[in-house]
């Protein structure tokens, strides 16, 4: 595995591979790898001749007062993990290289990026789509793999790819969870033991939503049930949102007649954690 820091070197390498008729898979990440990232790499490795893993804590997707400075980093261990999954390149650019002085071009997706995390984190998805567009331009991928944990991000990227006719297939992978159900996240490292013990109830609340929906409860009933559950089991949590939305448009829905994404964002201590689950209508 080669580690590349220079964007244009990466682009030259990838253009050369494409010129040789090779397909390229890319897994964009912010590092501090856990088993969720590894599941993406494992899948990506099967989808193309060459695998590029990118590791970039992208400043433009963090708002003022968010955790850009504190974001956990572990480059050497991450490099060993990427290599272990057969990555051909680990791309670890510097922020000044990705955003050269005078940088003034942004990629912004409307609609689907506006609710949920887009509402709580203004500018977040503009940062995500801008950096992902740059990464696609550098890596020339035939396929890119993302996690469903960040469901809205996946929906926003799918929309960008469709709207801009980008020649890349987007693959979504299921949420990888700890044994007790907590969605794996680099930000789980911020949790104290007491917070970690409570954080598991985020996922249990989401599973409760699915159970209640399948038992025939309405959306207001499900919402009330989950909020009551969290009030009891997650006193350290501060809810950002619990929303019931269409899984592609991310627009709020009123009932379970179509597939519904239940999405939550919750602050526990210093960590802002997200989770979701898809509820399909009962046939
Ligand atoms: P991050 O490094 O947190 O920006 O995540 C990089 C990629 O890994 C994104 O596509 C995430 O959706 C995905 N990812 C993060 N956590 C998980 C998880 N628990 N299960 C599956 N994919 C994940």
PDB file of C-alpha atoms and ligand atoms in Angstrom:
ATOM      1  CA  UNK A   1       0.000   0.000   0.000  1.00  0.00           C
ATOM      2  CA  UNK A   2       1.198   3.472  -0.910  1.00  0.00           C
ATOM      3  CA  UNK A   3       0.437   6.431   1.327  1.00  0.00           C
ATOM      4  CA  UNK A   4      -0.147   9.524  -0.795  1.00  0.00           C
ATOM      5  CA  UNK A   5      -0.530  13.038   0.591  1.00  0.00           C
ATOM      6  CA  UNK A   6      -0.351  15.071  -2.621  1.00  0.00           C
ATOM      7  CA  UNK A   7      -3.754  15.323  -4.370  1.00  0.00           C
ATOM      8  CA  UNK A   8      -2.283  15.580  -7.864  1.00  0.00           C
ATOM      9  CA  UNK A   9      -0.067  12.523  -7.314  1.00  0.00           C
ATOM     10  CA  UNK A  10      -3.180  10.595  -6.353  1.00  0.00           C
ATOM     11  CA  UNK A  11      -4.993  11.844  -9.440  1.00  0.00           C
ATOM     12  CA  UNK A  12      -2.077  10.861 -11.692  1.00  0.00           C
ATOM     13  CA  UNK A  13      -1.982   7.384 -10.169  1.00  0.00           C
ATOM     14  CA  UNK A  14      -5.738   6.925 -10.586  1.00  0.00           C
ATOM     15  CA  UNK A  15      -5.801   8.290 -14.135  1.00  0.00           C
ATOM     16  CA  UNK A  16      -2.993   5.840 -14.989  1.00  0.00           C
ATOM     17  CA  UNK A  17      -5.008   2.948 -13.548  1.00  0.00           C
ATOM     18  CA  UNK A  18      -8.117   3.980 -15.450  1.00  0.00           C
ATOM     19  CA  UNK A  19      -5.980   4.269 -18.599  1.00  0.00           C
ATOM     20  CA  UNK A  20      -4.949   0.647 -18.077  1.00  0.00           C
ATOM     21  CA  UNK A  21      -8.634  -0.300 -17.902  1.00  0.00           C
ATOM     22  CA  UNK A  22      -8.630  -0.874 -14.131  1.00  0.00           C
ATOM     23  CA  UNK A  23     -11.698  -0.116 -12.018  1.00  0.00           C
ATOM     24  CA  UNK A  24     -11.269   1.864  -8.776  1.00  0.00           C
ATOM     25  CA  UNK A  25     -13.239   1.745  -5.533  1.00  0.00           C
ATOM     26  CA  UNK A  26     -12.974   4.565  -3.013  1.00  0.00           C
ATOM     27  CA  UNK A  27     -13.889   4.610   0.683  1.00  0.00           C
ATOM     28  CA  UNK A  28     -13.926   8.192   1.994  1.00  0.00           C
ATOM     29  CA  UNK A  29     -13.347   8.464   5.757  1.00  0.00           C
ATOM     30  CA  UNK A  30     -12.200  10.755   8.529  1.00  0.00           C
ATOM     31  CA  UNK A  31     -10.108   7.987  10.103  1.00  0.00           C
ATOM     32  CA  UNK A  32      -9.915   6.552  13.640  1.00  0.00           C
ATOM     33  CA  UNK A  33     -11.078   3.308  12.087  1.00  0.00           C
ATOM     34  CA  UNK A  34     -13.528   0.930  13.720  1.00  0.00           C
ATOM     35  CA  UNK A  35     -15.266  -2.172  12.453  1.00  0.00           C
ATOM     36  CA  UNK A  36     -17.837  -0.051  10.581  1.00  0.00           C
ATOM     37  CA  UNK A  37     -15.109   1.489   8.433  1.00  0.00           C
ATOM     38  CA  UNK A  38     -13.608  -1.969   7.978  1.00  0.00           C
ATOM     39  CA  UNK A  39     -16.897  -3.365   6.667  1.00  0.00           C
ATOM     40  CA  UNK A  40     -16.849  -0.625   3.986  1.00  0.00           C
ATOM     41  CA  UNK A  41     -13.257  -1.467   3.021  1.00  0.00           C
ATOM     42  CA  UNK A  42     -14.018  -5.186   2.910  1.00  0.00           C
ATOM     43  CA  UNK A  43     -16.959  -4.607   0.572  1.00  0.00           C
ATOM     44  CA  UNK A  44     -15.099  -2.058  -1.568  1.00  0.00           C
ATOM     45  CA  UNK A  45     -12.216  -4.481  -2.021  1.00  0.00           C
ATOM     46  CA  UNK A  46     -14.590  -6.891  -3.784  1.00  0.00           C
ATOM     47  CA  UNK A  47     -16.012  -4.231  -6.126  1.00  0.00           C
ATOM     48  CA  UNK A  48     -12.999  -3.015  -8.135  1.00  0.00           C
ATOM     49  CA  UNK A  49      -9.440  -3.779  -9.195  1.00  0.00           C
ATOM     50  CA  UNK A  50      -7.961  -0.996  -7.080  1.00  0.00           C
ATOM     51  CA  UNK A  51      -8.950   0.278  -3.643  1.00  0.00           C
ATOM     52  CA  UNK A  52      -8.303   3.819  -2.447  1.00  0.00           C
ATOM     53  CA  UNK A  53      -9.091   4.641   1.187  1.00  0.00           C
ATOM     54  CA  UNK A  54      -9.125   8.348   1.940  1.00  0.00           C
ATOM     55  CA  UNK A  55      -8.518   9.735   5.408  1.00  0.00           C
ATOM     56  CA  UNK A  56      -9.230  13.419   5.740  1.00  0.00           C
ATOM     57  CA  UNK A  57     -10.772  15.285   8.651  1.00  0.00           C
ATOM     58  CA  UNK A  58     -12.484  17.794   6.410  1.00  0.00           C
ATOM     59  CA  UNK A  59     -12.565  21.226   8.086  1.00  0.00           C
ATOM     60  CA  UNK A  60     -15.346  22.582   5.884  1.00  0.00           C
ATOM     61  CA  UNK A  61     -17.929  20.118   7.210  1.00  0.00           C
ATOM     62  CA  UNK A  62     -17.422  21.226  10.826  1.00  0.00           C
ATOM     63  CA  UNK A  63     -19.255  24.272  12.148  1.00  0.00           C
ATOM     64  CA  UNK A  64     -17.835  26.841  14.589  1.00  0.00           C
ATOM     65  CA  UNK A  65     -17.664  25.318  18.070  1.00  0.00           C
ATOM     66  CA  UNK A  66     -17.847  21.737  16.753  1.00  0.00           C
ATOM     67  CA  UNK A  67     -15.189  19.076  17.381  1.00  0.00           C
ATOM     68  CA  UNK A  68     -12.760  19.635  14.468  1.00  0.00           C
ATOM     69  CA  UNK A  69      -9.788  20.193  16.809  1.00  0.00           C
ATOM     70  CA  UNK A  70     -10.708  17.348  19.131  1.00  0.00           C
ATOM     71  CA  UNK A  71     -11.557  14.780  16.438  1.00  0.00           C
ATOM     72  CA  UNK A  72      -9.685  11.572  17.345  1.00  0.00           C
ATOM     73  CA  UNK A  73      -6.703  10.608  15.181  1.00  0.00           C
ATOM     74  CA  UNK A  74      -4.623   7.440  14.997  1.00  0.00           C
ATOM     75  CA  UNK A  75      -2.862   7.520  11.646  1.00  0.00           C
ATOM     76  CA  UNK A  76      -0.376   4.669  12.066  1.00  0.00           C
ATOM     77  CA  UNK A  77      -2.974   2.210  13.276  1.00  0.00           C
ATOM     78  CA  UNK A  78      -5.388   3.341  10.548  1.00  0.00           C
ATOM     79  CA  UNK A  79      -2.720   2.779   7.905  1.00  0.00           C
ATOM     80  CA  UNK A  80      -2.162  -0.773   9.165  1.00  0.00           C
ATOM     81  CA  UNK A  81      -5.917  -1.441   9.039  1.00  0.00           C
ATOM     82  CA  UNK A  82      -6.304  -0.075   5.505  1.00  0.00           C
ATOM     83  CA  UNK A  83      -3.329  -2.144   4.395  1.00  0.00           C
ATOM     84  CA  UNK A  84      -4.809  -5.214   6.069  1.00  0.00           C
ATOM     85  CA  UNK A  85      -7.934  -4.759   3.939  1.00  0.00           C
ATOM     86  CA  UNK A  86      -5.936  -4.653   0.742  1.00  0.00           C
ATOM     87  CA  UNK A  87      -5.991  -0.925   0.068  1.00  0.00           C
ATOM     88  CA  UNK A  88      -3.679   0.043  -2.781  1.00  0.00           C
ATOM     89  CA  UNK A  89      -3.528   3.652  -1.625  1.00  0.00           C
ATOM     90  CA  UNK A  90      -4.216   5.472   1.616  1.00  0.00           C
ATOM     91  CA  UNK A  91      -4.769   9.137   0.780  1.00  0.00           C
ATOM     92  CA  UNK A  92      -4.075  11.495   3.698  1.00  0.00           C
ATOM     93  CA  UNK A  93      -3.954  15.041   2.324  1.00  0.00           C
ATOM     94  CA  UNK A  94      -3.302  18.222   4.302  1.00  0.00           C
ATOM     95  CA  UNK A  95      -6.184  20.682   4.575  1.00  0.00           C
ATOM     96  CA  UNK A  96      -4.124  23.359   2.766  1.00  0.00           C
ATOM     97  CA  UNK A  97      -3.744  21.011  -0.197  1.00  0.00           C
ATOM     98  CA  UNK A  98      -7.444  20.191  -0.430  1.00  0.00           C
ATOM     99  CA  UNK A  99      -8.385  23.856   0.047  1.00  0.00           C
ATOM    100  CA  UNK A 100      -5.648  25.882  -1.638  1.00  0.00           C
ATOM    101  CA  UNK A 101      -5.460  29.596  -0.853  1.00  0.00           C
ATOM    102  CA  UNK A 102      -8.258  31.340  -2.706  1.00  0.00           C
ATOM    103  CA  UNK A 103     -10.403  28.205  -2.807  1.00  0.00           C
ATOM    104  CA  UNK A 104     -13.863  29.454  -3.717  1.00  0.00           C
ATOM    105  CA  UNK A 105     -15.817  26.608  -5.305  1.00  0.00           C
ATOM    106  CA  UNK A 106     -18.559  24.787  -3.422  1.00  0.00           C
ATOM    107  CA  UNK A 107     -20.885  21.943  -4.279  1.00  0.00           C
ATOM    108  CA  UNK A 108     -24.249  22.313  -2.624  1.00  0.00           C
ATOM    109  CA  UNK A 109     -27.199  19.934  -2.821  1.00  0.00           C
ATOM    110  CA  UNK A 110     -30.588  21.457  -1.988  1.00  0.00           C
ATOM    111  CA  UNK A 111     -33.701  19.818  -0.528  1.00  0.00           C
ATOM    112  CA  UNK A 112     -32.456  16.506   0.760  1.00  0.00           C
ATOM    113  CA  UNK A 113     -29.632  18.207   2.697  1.00  0.00           C
ATOM    114  CA  UNK A 114     -31.833  20.712   4.483  1.00  0.00           C
ATOM    115  CA  UNK A 115     -33.592  18.889   7.344  1.00  0.00           C
ATOM    116  CA  UNK A 116     -32.205  16.707  10.145  1.00  0.00           C
ATOM    117  CA  UNK A 117     -28.407  17.151  10.419  1.00  0.00           C
ATOM    118  CA  UNK A 118     -28.554  19.838   7.721  1.00  0.00           C
ATOM    119  CA  UNK A 119     -30.806  21.919   9.950  1.00  0.00           C
ATOM    120  CA  UNK A 120     -28.748  21.322  13.116  1.00  0.00           C
ATOM    121  CA  UNK A 121     -25.363  21.756  11.409  1.00  0.00           C
ATOM    122  CA  UNK A 122     -25.637  24.609   8.872  1.00  0.00           C
ATOM    123  CA  UNK A 123     -23.052  24.237   6.094  1.00  0.00           C
ATOM    124  CA  UNK A 124     -22.204  20.649   7.090  1.00  0.00           C
ATOM    125  CA  UNK A 125     -23.464  18.971   3.929  1.00  0.00           C
ATOM    126  CA  UNK A 126     -22.006  21.692   1.717  1.00  0.00           C
ATOM    127  CA  UNK A 127     -18.639  20.730   3.216  1.00  0.00           C
ATOM    128  CA  UNK A 128     -19.332  17.031   2.715  1.00  0.00           C
ATOM    129  CA  UNK A 129     -20.455  17.293  -0.910  1.00  0.00           C
ATOM    130  CA  UNK A 130     -17.611  19.653  -1.780  1.00  0.00           C
ATOM    131  CA  UNK A 131     -14.949  17.324  -0.397  1.00  0.00           C
ATOM    132  CA  UNK A 132     -16.576  14.199  -1.836  1.00  0.00           C
ATOM    133  CA  UNK A 133     -16.744  15.857  -5.266  1.00  0.00           C
ATOM    134  CA  UNK A 134     -13.033  16.680  -4.946  1.00  0.00           C
ATOM    135  CA  UNK A 135     -12.253  13.102  -3.893  1.00  0.00           C
ATOM    136  CA  UNK A 136     -14.226  11.736  -6.848  1.00  0.00           C
ATOM    137  CA  UNK A 137     -12.331  14.036  -9.188  1.00  0.00           C
ATOM    138  CA  UNK A 138      -9.000  12.906  -7.710  1.00  0.00           C
ATOM    139  CA  UNK A 139      -9.755   9.168  -7.461  1.00  0.00           C
ATOM    140  CA  UNK A 140     -11.725   8.679 -10.701  1.00  0.00           C
ATOM    141  CA  UNK A 141     -13.663   5.915  -8.927  1.00  0.00           C
ATOM    142  CA  UNK A 142     -16.029   3.500 -10.632  1.00  0.00           C
ATOM    143  CA  UNK A 143     -17.624   2.840  -7.235  1.00  0.00           C
ATOM    144  CA  UNK A 144     -17.680   4.583  -3.849  1.00  0.00           C
ATOM    145  CA  UNK A 145     -18.768   2.968  -0.590  1.00  0.00           C
ATOM    146  CA  UNK A 146     -20.492   4.822   2.264  1.00  0.00           C
ATOM    147  CA  UNK A 147     -22.202   3.755   5.493  1.00  0.00           C
ATOM    148  CA  UNK A 148     -25.934   3.878   6.183  1.00  0.00           C
ATOM    149  CA  UNK A 149     -25.173   5.173   9.661  1.00  0.00           C
ATOM    150  CA  UNK A 150     -24.893   8.559   7.970  1.00  0.00           C
ATOM    151  CA  UNK A 151     -28.082   7.919   6.000  1.00  0.00           C
ATOM    152  CA  UNK A 152     -28.747  11.539   5.119  1.00  0.00           C
ATOM    153  CA  UNK A 153     -25.155  11.930   3.893  1.00  0.00           C
ATOM    154  CA  UNK A 154     -25.674   8.900   1.658  1.00  0.00           C
ATOM    155  CA  UNK A 155     -28.936  10.364   0.308  1.00  0.00           C
ATOM    156  CA  UNK A 156     -27.243  13.730  -0.337  1.00  0.00           C
ATOM    157  CA  UNK A 157     -24.330  12.081  -2.160  1.00  0.00           C
ATOM    158  CA  UNK A 158     -26.652   9.935  -4.267  1.00  0.00           C
ATOM    159  CA  UNK A 159     -28.512  13.112  -5.249  1.00  0.00           C
ATOM    160  CA  UNK A 160     -25.275  14.924  -6.122  1.00  0.00           C
ATOM    161  CA  UNK A 161     -24.106  12.006  -8.269  1.00  0.00           C
ATOM    162  CA  UNK A 162     -27.457  11.852 -10.051  1.00  0.00           C
ATOM    163  CA  UNK A 163     -27.776  15.598 -10.590  1.00  0.00           C
ATOM    164  CA  UNK A 164     -24.194  16.069 -11.829  1.00  0.00           C
ATOM    165  CA  UNK A 165     -24.161  12.840 -13.911  1.00  0.00           C
ATOM    166  CA  UNK A 166     -21.022  11.719 -12.074  1.00  0.00           C
ATOM    167  CA  UNK A 167     -19.875   8.367 -13.494  1.00  0.00           C
ATOM    168  CA  UNK A 168     -19.636   6.525 -10.167  1.00  0.00           C
ATOM    169  CA  UNK A 169     -21.871   3.925  -8.486  1.00  0.00           C
ATOM    170  CA  UNK A 170     -22.717   4.618  -4.868  1.00  0.00           C
ATOM    171  CA  UNK A 171     -22.947   1.618  -2.534  1.00  0.00           C
ATOM    172  CA  UNK A 172     -24.454   1.884   0.962  1.00  0.00           C
ATOM    173  CA  UNK A 173     -23.465  -0.536   3.723  1.00  0.00           C
ATOM    174  CA  UNK A 174     -25.556  -1.415   6.813  1.00  0.00           C
ATOM    175  CA  UNK A 175     -24.817   0.130  10.205  1.00  0.00           C
ATOM    176  CA  UNK A 176     -22.142  -1.828  12.039  1.00  0.00           C
ATOM    177  CA  UNK A 177     -22.967  -2.003  15.758  1.00  0.00           C
ATOM    178  CA  UNK A 178     -21.240  -2.862  19.029  1.00  0.00           C
ATOM    179  CA  UNK A 179     -22.430  -6.128  20.584  1.00  0.00           C
ATOM    180  CA  UNK A 180     -24.965  -4.248  22.732  1.00  0.00           C
ATOM    181  CA  UNK A 181     -26.391  -2.318  19.773  1.00  0.00           C
ATOM    182  CA  UNK A 182     -24.626   1.060  19.927  1.00  0.00           C
ATOM    183  CA  UNK A 183     -23.785   2.199  16.387  1.00  0.00           C
ATOM    184  CA  UNK A 184     -20.023   2.269  15.970  1.00  0.00           C
ATOM    185  CA  UNK A 185     -18.641   5.778  15.623  1.00  0.00           C
ATOM    186  CA  UNK A 186     -15.242   7.412  15.994  1.00  0.00           C
ATOM    187  CA  UNK A 187     -17.030   9.863  18.304  1.00  0.00           C
ATOM    188  CA  UNK A 188     -17.871   7.073  20.778  1.00  0.00           C
ATOM    189  CA  UNK A 189     -14.292   7.664  21.997  1.00  0.00           C
ATOM    190  CA  UNK A 190     -15.525  10.877  23.629  1.00  0.00           C
ATOM    191  CA  UNK A 191     -17.891   8.991  25.964  1.00  0.00           C
ATOM    192  CA  UNK A 192     -17.105   8.492  29.652  1.00  0.00           C
ATOM    193  CA  UNK A 193     -17.978   5.024  31.007  1.00  0.00           C
ATOM    194  CA  UNK A 194     -21.247   6.377  32.449  1.00  0.00           C
ATOM    195  CA  UNK A 195     -22.157   8.040  29.162  1.00  0.00           C
ATOM    196  CA  UNK A 196     -21.233   4.905  27.196  1.00  0.00           C
ATOM    197  CA  UNK A 197     -23.539   2.851  29.418  1.00  0.00           C
ATOM    198  CA  UNK A 198     -26.445   5.174  28.616  1.00  0.00           C
ATOM    199  CA  UNK A 199     -25.603   5.762  24.948  1.00  0.00           C
ATOM    200  CA  UNK A 200     -26.625   2.213  24.094  1.00  0.00           C
ATOM    201  CA  UNK A 201     -30.226   3.296  24.678  1.00  0.00           C
ATOM    202  CA  UNK A 202     -30.086   5.495  21.576  1.00  0.00           C
ATOM    203  CA  UNK A 203     -30.100   2.333  19.482  1.00  0.00           C
ATOM    204  CA  UNK A 204     -32.586   0.604  21.760  1.00  0.00           C
ATOM    205  CA  UNK A 205     -34.948   3.547  21.260  1.00  0.00           C
ATOM    206  CA  UNK A 206     -34.609   3.204  17.501  1.00  0.00           C
ATOM    207  CA  UNK A 207     -35.312  -0.541  17.719  1.00  0.00           C
ATOM    208  CA  UNK A 208     -38.314   0.231  19.933  1.00  0.00           C
ATOM    209  CA  UNK A 209     -39.606   2.563  17.205  1.00  0.00           C
ATOM    210  CA  UNK A 210     -39.494  -0.270  14.696  1.00  0.00           C
ATOM    211  CA  UNK A 211     -41.181  -2.684  17.114  1.00  0.00           C
ATOM    212  CA  UNK A 212     -44.003  -0.259  17.909  1.00  0.00           C
ATOM    213  CA  UNK A 213     -44.493   0.576  14.214  1.00  0.00           C
ATOM    214  CA  UNK A 214     -44.712  -3.101  13.298  1.00  0.00           C
ATOM    215  CA  UNK A 215     -47.288  -3.555  16.082  1.00  0.00           C
ATOM    216  CA  UNK A 216     -49.440  -0.957  14.315  1.00  0.00           C
ATOM    217  CA  UNK A 217     -48.711   2.223  16.298  1.00  0.00           C
ATOM    218  CA  UNK A 218     -49.035   5.570  14.474  1.00  0.00           C
ATOM    219  CA  UNK A 219     -46.065   7.910  14.056  1.00  0.00           C
ATOM    220  CA  UNK A 220     -47.145  10.174  16.982  1.00  0.00           C
ATOM    221  CA  UNK A 221     -47.597   7.076  19.165  1.00  0.00           C
ATOM    222  CA  UNK A 222     -44.192   5.691  18.191  1.00  0.00           C
ATOM    223  CA  UNK A 223     -42.576   9.063  18.795  1.00  0.00           C
ATOM    224  CA  UNK A 224     -44.166   9.376  22.241  1.00  0.00           C
ATOM    225  CA  UNK A 225     -43.108   5.822  23.152  1.00  0.00           C
ATOM    226  CA  UNK A 226     -39.486   6.396  22.151  1.00  0.00           C
ATOM    227  CA  UNK A 227     -39.247   9.772  23.889  1.00  0.00           C
ATOM    228  CA  UNK A 228     -40.621   8.244  27.094  1.00  0.00           C
ATOM    229  CA  UNK A 229     -38.070   5.431  26.805  1.00  0.00           C
ATOM    230  CA  UNK A 230     -35.201   7.908  26.417  1.00  0.00           C
ATOM    231  CA  UNK A 231     -36.464  10.099  29.265  1.00  0.00           C
ATOM    232  CA  UNK A 232     -36.204   7.074  31.534  1.00  0.00           C
ATOM    233  CA  UNK A 233     -33.030   5.436  30.217  1.00  0.00           C
ATOM    234  CA  UNK A 234     -30.960   8.313  28.854  1.00  0.00           C
ATOM    235  CA  UNK A 235     -30.994  11.145  31.386  1.00  0.00           C
ATOM    236  CA  UNK A 236     -27.487  12.177  30.246  1.00  0.00           C
ATOM    237  CA  UNK A 237     -28.718  12.546  26.659  1.00  0.00           C
ATOM    238  CA  UNK A 238     -29.881  15.769  25.086  1.00  0.00           C
ATOM    239  CA  UNK A 239     -32.042  15.115  22.032  1.00  0.00           C
ATOM    240  CA  UNK A 240     -31.255  17.089  18.879  1.00  0.00           C
ATOM    241  CA  UNK A 241     -33.943  15.455  16.743  1.00  0.00           C
ATOM    242  CA  UNK A 242     -36.079  12.355  16.370  1.00  0.00           C
ATOM    243  CA  UNK A 243     -37.612  12.377  12.911  1.00  0.00           C
ATOM    244  CA  UNK A 244     -39.677  10.143  10.679  1.00  0.00           C
ATOM    245  CA  UNK A 245     -38.792  10.837   7.057  1.00  0.00           C
ATOM    246  CA  UNK A 246     -38.916   9.437   3.546  1.00  0.00           C
ATOM    247  CA  UNK A 247     -35.611   7.558   3.076  1.00  0.00           C
ATOM    248  CA  UNK A 248     -34.749   9.221  -0.254  1.00  0.00           C
ATOM    249  CA  UNK A 249     -36.127  12.747   0.011  1.00  0.00           C
ATOM    250  CA  UNK A 250     -35.608  13.037   3.781  1.00  0.00           C
ATOM    251  CA  UNK A 251     -38.937  14.876   3.964  1.00  0.00           C
ATOM    252  CA  UNK A 252     -41.121  14.256   7.041  1.00  0.00           C
ATOM    253  CA  UNK A 253     -43.852  11.629   6.580  1.00  0.00           C
ATOM    254  CA  UNK A 254     -47.178  11.265   8.392  1.00  0.00           C
ATOM    255  CA  UNK A 255     -47.692   7.504   8.419  1.00  0.00           C
ATOM    256  CA  UNK A 256     -46.105   4.136   7.729  1.00  0.00           C
ATOM    257  CA  UNK A 257     -47.762   3.515   4.331  1.00  0.00           C
ATOM    258  CA  UNK A 258     -44.391   3.968   2.578  1.00  0.00           C
ATOM    259  CA  UNK A 259     -40.898   3.069   3.843  1.00  0.00           C
ATOM    260  CA  UNK A 260     -39.975   5.380   6.709  1.00  0.00           C
ATOM    261  CA  UNK A 261     -36.546   6.227   8.046  1.00  0.00           C
ATOM    262  CA  UNK A 262     -36.477   6.820  11.786  1.00  0.00           C
ATOM    263  CA  UNK A 263     -33.497   9.088  12.402  1.00  0.00           C
ATOM    264  CA  UNK A 264     -32.096  10.397  15.659  1.00  0.00           C
ATOM    265  CA  UNK A 265     -29.313  12.762  16.708  1.00  0.00           C
ATOM    266  CA  UNK A 266     -28.493  12.934  20.398  1.00  0.00           C
ATOM    267  CA  UNK A 267     -25.792  14.716  22.331  1.00  0.00           C
ATOM    268  CA  UNK A 268     -24.316  12.601  25.137  1.00  0.00           C
ATOM    269  CA  UNK A 269     -21.569  14.480  26.967  1.00  0.00           C
ATOM    270  CA  UNK A 270     -19.198  15.808  24.307  1.00  0.00           C
ATOM    271  CA  UNK A 271     -20.372  13.354  21.654  1.00  0.00           C
ATOM    272  CA  UNK A 272     -23.079  14.139  19.117  1.00  0.00           C
ATOM    273  CA  UNK A 273     -24.254  10.684  18.062  1.00  0.00           C
ATOM    274  CA  UNK A 274     -26.610   9.654  15.259  1.00  0.00           C
ATOM    275  CA  UNK A 275     -28.506   6.459  14.523  1.00  0.00           C
ATOM    276  CA  UNK A 276     -31.356   5.363  12.305  1.00  0.00           C
ATOM    277  CA  UNK A 277     -33.408   2.462  11.087  1.00  0.00           C
ATOM    278  CA  UNK A 278     -35.566   1.842   8.070  1.00  0.00           C
ATOM    279  CA  UNK A 279     -39.117   0.670   8.655  1.00  0.00           C
ATOM    280  CA  UNK A 280     -40.755  -0.972   5.650  1.00  0.00           C
ATOM    281  CA  UNK A 281     -44.567  -1.127   5.492  1.00  0.00           C
ATOM    282  CA  UNK A 282     -46.096  -4.467   6.533  1.00  0.00           C
ATOM    283  CA  UNK A 283     -47.304  -6.248   3.391  1.00  0.00           C
TER     284      UNK A 283
HETATM  285  P1  LIG B   1     -16.433   8.809   9.122  1.00  0.00           P
HETATM  286  O1  LIG B   1     -15.000   8.433   9.214  1.00  0.00           O
HETATM  287  O2  LIG B   1     -17.156   8.789  10.436  1.00  0.00           O
HETATM  288  O3  LIG B   1     -16.669  10.064   8.309  1.00  0.00           O
HETATM  289  O4  LIG B   1     -17.119   7.656   8.282  1.00  0.00           O
HETATM  290  C1  LIG B   1     -16.594   7.222   7.051  1.00  0.00           C
HETATM  291  C2  LIG B   1     -17.588   6.288   6.421  1.00  0.00           C
HETATM  292  O5  LIG B   1     -17.826   5.188   7.298  1.00  0.00           O
HETATM  293  C3  LIG B   1     -18.945   6.951   6.168  1.00  0.00           C
HETATM  294  O6  LIG B   1     -19.466   6.487   4.913  1.00  0.00           O
HETATM  295  C4  LIG B   1     -19.780   6.451   7.319  1.00  0.00           C
HETATM  296  O7  LIG B   1     -21.158   6.392   7.039  1.00  0.00           O
HETATM  297  C5  LIG B   1     -19.213   5.061   7.508  1.00  0.00           C
HETATM  298  N1  LIG B   1     -19.493   4.577   8.870  1.00  0.00           N
HETATM  299  C6  LIG B   1     -19.220   5.210  10.027  1.00  0.00           C
HETATM  300  N2  LIG B   1     -19.682   4.476  11.063  1.00  0.00           N
HETATM  301  C7  LIG B   1     -20.253   3.363  10.539  1.00  0.00           C
HETATM  302  C8  LIG B   1     -20.911   2.220  11.098  1.00  0.00           C
HETATM  303  N3  LIG B   1     -21.074   2.074  12.415  1.00  0.00           N
HETATM  304  N4  LIG B   1     -21.376   1.275  10.252  1.00  0.00           N
HETATM  305  C9  LIG B   1     -21.219   1.418   8.908  1.00  0.00           C
HETATM  306  N5  LIG B   1     -20.609   2.454   8.316  1.00  0.00           N
HETATM  307  C10 LIG B   1     -20.131   3.427   9.119  1.00  0.00           C
END
